CSV table of C-alpha atoms in Angstrom, one decimal:
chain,number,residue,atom,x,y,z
A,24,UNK,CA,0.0,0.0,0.0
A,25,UNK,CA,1.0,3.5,-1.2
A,26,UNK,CA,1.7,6.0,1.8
A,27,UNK,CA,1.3,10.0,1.3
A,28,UNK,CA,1.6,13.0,2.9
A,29,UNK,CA,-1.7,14.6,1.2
A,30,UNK,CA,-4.9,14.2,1.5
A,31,UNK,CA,-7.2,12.7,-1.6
A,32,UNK,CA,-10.2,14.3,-3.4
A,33,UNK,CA,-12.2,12.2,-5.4
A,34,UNK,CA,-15.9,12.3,-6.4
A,35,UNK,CA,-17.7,9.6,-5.2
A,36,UNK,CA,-18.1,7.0,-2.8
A,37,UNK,CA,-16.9,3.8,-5.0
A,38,UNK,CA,-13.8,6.2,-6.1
A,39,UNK,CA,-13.4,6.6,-2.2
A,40,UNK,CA,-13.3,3.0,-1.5
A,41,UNK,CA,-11.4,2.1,-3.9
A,42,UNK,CA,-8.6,4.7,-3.0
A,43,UNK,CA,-8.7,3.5,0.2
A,44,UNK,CA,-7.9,-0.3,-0.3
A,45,UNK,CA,-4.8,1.1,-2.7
A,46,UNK,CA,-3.2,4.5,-0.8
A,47,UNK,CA,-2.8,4.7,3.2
A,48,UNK,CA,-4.1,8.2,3.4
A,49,UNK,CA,-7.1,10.4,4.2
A,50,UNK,CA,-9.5,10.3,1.2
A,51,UNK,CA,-12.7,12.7,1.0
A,52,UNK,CA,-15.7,12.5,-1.7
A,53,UNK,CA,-16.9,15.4,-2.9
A,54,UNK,CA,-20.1,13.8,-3.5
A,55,UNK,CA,-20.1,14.9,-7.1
A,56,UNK,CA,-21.5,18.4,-7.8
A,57,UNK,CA,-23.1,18.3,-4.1
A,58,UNK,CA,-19.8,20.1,-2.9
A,59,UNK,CA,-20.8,23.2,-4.9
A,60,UNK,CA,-23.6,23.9,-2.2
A,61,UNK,CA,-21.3,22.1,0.9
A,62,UNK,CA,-19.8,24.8,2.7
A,63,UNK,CA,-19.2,22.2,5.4
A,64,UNK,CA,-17.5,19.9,3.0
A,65,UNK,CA,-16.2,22.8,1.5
A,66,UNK,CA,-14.3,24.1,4.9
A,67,UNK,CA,-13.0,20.7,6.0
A,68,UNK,CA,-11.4,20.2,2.6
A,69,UNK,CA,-9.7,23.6,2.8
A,70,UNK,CA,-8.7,22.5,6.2
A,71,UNK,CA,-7.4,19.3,5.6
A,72,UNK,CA,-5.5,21.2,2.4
A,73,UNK,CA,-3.7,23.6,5.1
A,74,UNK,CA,-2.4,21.3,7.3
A,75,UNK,CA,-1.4,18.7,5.0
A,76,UNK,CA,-2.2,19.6,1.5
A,77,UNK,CA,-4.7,18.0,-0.6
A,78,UNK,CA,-4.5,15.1,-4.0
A,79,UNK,CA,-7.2,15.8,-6.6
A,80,UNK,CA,-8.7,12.8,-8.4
A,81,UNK,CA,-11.6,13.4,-10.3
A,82,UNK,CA,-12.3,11.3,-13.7
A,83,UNK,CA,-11.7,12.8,-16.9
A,84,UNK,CA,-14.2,13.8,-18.6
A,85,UNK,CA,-15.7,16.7,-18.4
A,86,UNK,CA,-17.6,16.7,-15.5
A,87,UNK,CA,-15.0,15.7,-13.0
A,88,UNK,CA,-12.9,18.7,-14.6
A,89,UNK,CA,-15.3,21.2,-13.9
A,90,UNK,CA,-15.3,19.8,-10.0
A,91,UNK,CA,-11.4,20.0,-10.4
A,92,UNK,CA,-11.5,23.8,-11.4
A,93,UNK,CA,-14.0,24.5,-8.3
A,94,UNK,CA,-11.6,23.0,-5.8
A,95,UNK,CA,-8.7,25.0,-7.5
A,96,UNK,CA,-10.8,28.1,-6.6
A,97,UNK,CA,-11.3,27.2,-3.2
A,98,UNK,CA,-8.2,26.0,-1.6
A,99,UNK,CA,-4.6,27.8,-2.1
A,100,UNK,CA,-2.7,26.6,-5.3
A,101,UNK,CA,0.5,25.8,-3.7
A,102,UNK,CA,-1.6,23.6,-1.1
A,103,UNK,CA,-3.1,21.2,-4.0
A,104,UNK,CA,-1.5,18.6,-6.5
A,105,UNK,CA,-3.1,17.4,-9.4
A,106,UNK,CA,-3.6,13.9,-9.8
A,107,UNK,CA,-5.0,13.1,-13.4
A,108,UNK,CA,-6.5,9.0,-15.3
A,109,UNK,CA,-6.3,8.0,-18.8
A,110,UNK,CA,-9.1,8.4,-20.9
A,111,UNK,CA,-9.9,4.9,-20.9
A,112,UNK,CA,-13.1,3.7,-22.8
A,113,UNK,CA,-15.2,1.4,-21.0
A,114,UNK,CA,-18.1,1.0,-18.2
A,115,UNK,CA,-17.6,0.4,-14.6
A,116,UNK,CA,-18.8,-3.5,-13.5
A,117,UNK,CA,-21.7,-2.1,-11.8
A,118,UNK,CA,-23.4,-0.1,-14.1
A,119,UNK,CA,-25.4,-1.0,-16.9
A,120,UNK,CA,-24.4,1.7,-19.4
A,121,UNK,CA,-21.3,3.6,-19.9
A,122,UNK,CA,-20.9,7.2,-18.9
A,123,UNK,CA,-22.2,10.1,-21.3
A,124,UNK,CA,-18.7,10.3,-22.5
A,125,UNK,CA,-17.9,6.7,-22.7
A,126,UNK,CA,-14.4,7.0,-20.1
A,127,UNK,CA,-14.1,5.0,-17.2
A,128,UNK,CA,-14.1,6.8,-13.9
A,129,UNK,CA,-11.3,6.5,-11.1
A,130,UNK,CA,-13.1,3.4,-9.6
A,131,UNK,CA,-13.5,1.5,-13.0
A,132,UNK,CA,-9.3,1.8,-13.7
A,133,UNK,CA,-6.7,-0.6,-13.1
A,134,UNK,CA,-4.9,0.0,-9.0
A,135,UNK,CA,-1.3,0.0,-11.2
A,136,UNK,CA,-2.7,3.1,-13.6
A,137,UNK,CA,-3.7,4.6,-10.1
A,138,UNK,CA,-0.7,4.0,-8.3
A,139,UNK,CA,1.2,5.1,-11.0
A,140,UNK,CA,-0.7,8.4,-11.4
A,141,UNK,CA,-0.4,9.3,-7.9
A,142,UNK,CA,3.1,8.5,-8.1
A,143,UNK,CA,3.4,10.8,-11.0
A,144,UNK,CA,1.4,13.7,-9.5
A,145,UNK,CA,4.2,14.7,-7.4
A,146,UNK,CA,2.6,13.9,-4.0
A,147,UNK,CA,5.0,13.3,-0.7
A,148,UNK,CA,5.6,9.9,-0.6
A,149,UNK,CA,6.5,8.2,2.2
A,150,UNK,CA,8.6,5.3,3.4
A,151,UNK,CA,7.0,2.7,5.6
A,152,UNK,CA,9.1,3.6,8.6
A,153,UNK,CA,7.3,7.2,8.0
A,154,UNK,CA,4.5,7.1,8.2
A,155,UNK,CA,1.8,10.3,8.5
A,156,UNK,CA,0.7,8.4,11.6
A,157,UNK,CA,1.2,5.2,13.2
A,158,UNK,CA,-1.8,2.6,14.9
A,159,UNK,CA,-1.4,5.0,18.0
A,160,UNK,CA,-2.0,8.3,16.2
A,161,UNK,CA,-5.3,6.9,15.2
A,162,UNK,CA,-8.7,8.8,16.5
A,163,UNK,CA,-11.0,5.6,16.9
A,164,UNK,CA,-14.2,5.0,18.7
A,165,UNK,CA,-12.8,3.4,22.0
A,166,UNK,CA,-10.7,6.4,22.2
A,167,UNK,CA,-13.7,9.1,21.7
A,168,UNK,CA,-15.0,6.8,24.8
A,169,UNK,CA,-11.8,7.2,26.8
A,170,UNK,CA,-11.8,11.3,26.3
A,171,UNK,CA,-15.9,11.1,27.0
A,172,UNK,CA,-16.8,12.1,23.8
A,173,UNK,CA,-19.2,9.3,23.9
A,174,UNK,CA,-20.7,7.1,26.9
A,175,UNK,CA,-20.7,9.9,29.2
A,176,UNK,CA,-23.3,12.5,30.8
A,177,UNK,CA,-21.7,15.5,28.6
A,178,UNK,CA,-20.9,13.7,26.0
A,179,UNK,CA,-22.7,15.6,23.2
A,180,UNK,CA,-22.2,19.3,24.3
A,181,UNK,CA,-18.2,18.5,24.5
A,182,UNK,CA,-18.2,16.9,21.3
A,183,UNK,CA,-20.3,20.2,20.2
A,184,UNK,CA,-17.5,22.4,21.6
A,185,UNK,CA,-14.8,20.1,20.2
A,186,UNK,CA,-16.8,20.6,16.1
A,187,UNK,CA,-16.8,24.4,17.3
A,188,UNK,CA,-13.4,24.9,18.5
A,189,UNK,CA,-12.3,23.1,15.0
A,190,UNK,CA,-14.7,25.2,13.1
A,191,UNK,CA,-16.5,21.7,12.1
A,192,UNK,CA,-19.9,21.6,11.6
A,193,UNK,CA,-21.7,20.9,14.8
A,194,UNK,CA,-24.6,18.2,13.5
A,195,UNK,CA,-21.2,15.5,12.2
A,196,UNK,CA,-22.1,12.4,13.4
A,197,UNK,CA,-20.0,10.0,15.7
A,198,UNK,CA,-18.6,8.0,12.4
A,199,UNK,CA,-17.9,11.5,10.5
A,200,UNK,CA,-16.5,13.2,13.2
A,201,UNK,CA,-13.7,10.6,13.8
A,202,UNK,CA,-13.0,10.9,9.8
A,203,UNK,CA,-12.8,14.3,9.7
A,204,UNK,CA,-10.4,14.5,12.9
A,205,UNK,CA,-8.4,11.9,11.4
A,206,UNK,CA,-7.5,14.4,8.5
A,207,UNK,CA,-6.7,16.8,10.8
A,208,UNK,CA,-4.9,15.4,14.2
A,209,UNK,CA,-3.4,13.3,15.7
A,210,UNK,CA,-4.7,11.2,18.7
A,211,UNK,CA,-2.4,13.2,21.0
A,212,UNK,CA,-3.6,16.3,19.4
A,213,UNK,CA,-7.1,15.5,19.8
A,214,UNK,CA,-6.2,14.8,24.1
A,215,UNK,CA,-4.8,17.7,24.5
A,216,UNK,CA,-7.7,19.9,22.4
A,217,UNK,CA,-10.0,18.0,24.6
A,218,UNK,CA,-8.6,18.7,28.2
A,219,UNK,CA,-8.3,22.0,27.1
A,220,UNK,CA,-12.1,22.6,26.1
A,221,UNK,CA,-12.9,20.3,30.0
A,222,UNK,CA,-10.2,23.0,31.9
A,223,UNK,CA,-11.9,26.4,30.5
């Protein structure tokens, strides 16, 4: 598996999961052309972009380029790196017809044309001994538990001033939440933002 610094954009939910079985990094969906209206999504990508710089992967045709030009005019230039896929023809397994323009999309491609686009993008690659995190830098449920992000009496209004404090939206739930801390913290970072919110 692949390990990079920056984060990955892609459109959709297969693209996501199929990123995620090939490169050991953050990957976020834009959900399509949903991220026009998003400001939520929006913010945390332009977050995740400023502290560790962001990887866009749309397909190419013509709609994943216009979703490529609106990121480009919403995060910093020097924060993003472009990741581009062969115009392939072909149809994805699942779908019964081909798209409008006939190109696979970044879930129907081969992992090596991924691998080797990502490679070729320029993003920070890094060896297995460095790693962006390690097992312990990972925010995970039983450790939202152990802070008392979950399972206790407060629960909710600290995990409220947490989202605020991050400028996160406030209605994330549980499973979101720990994704989008995950692109922005580390465990230790997220024990020490969290004593800090209990101690004001």
């Amino acid at each position: 598996m692949l390990k990079i610094k920056e984060a990955i954009i892609v459109e959709g939910k297969y693209d996501k999961m199929k990123l995620k079985s090939l490169v050991d990094t953050p990957v976020i969906a834009t959900n399509g052309f949903r991220v026009f209206k998003d400001k939520e999504k929006q913010n945390l990508i332009r977050q995740v972009a400023n502290s560790r710089g962001v990887l866009i992967l749309t397909d190419s045709d013509s709609a994943g380029f216009v979703i490529r030009n609106f990121l480009k005019g919403s995060v910093p230039s020097e924060k993003i790196k472009n990741c581009y896929i062969p115009e392939i023809k072909g149809k994805e397994k699942r779908k019964d017809a081909p798209s409008k323009e006939g190109f696979l999309g970044v879930e129907g491609v081969s992992d090596d044309i991924i691998i080797n686009a990502v490679k070729q993008s320029g993003a920070t690659i890094l060896n297995s001994d460095e790693t962006v995190k390690n097992i312990n830098d990972e925010i995970t449920k039983t450790l939202f538990f152990q802070l008392g992000l979950t399972g206790a009496e407060n629960s909710k209004s600290l995990r409220t001033e947490l989202l605020k404090s991050l400028n996160l939206p406030v209605y994330l739930t549980t499973n979101a939440m720990i994704e989008a801390l995950n692109c922005l913290l580390t465990a230790n970072e997220l024990q020490d933002k969290v004593n800090e919110i209990k101690n004001k």
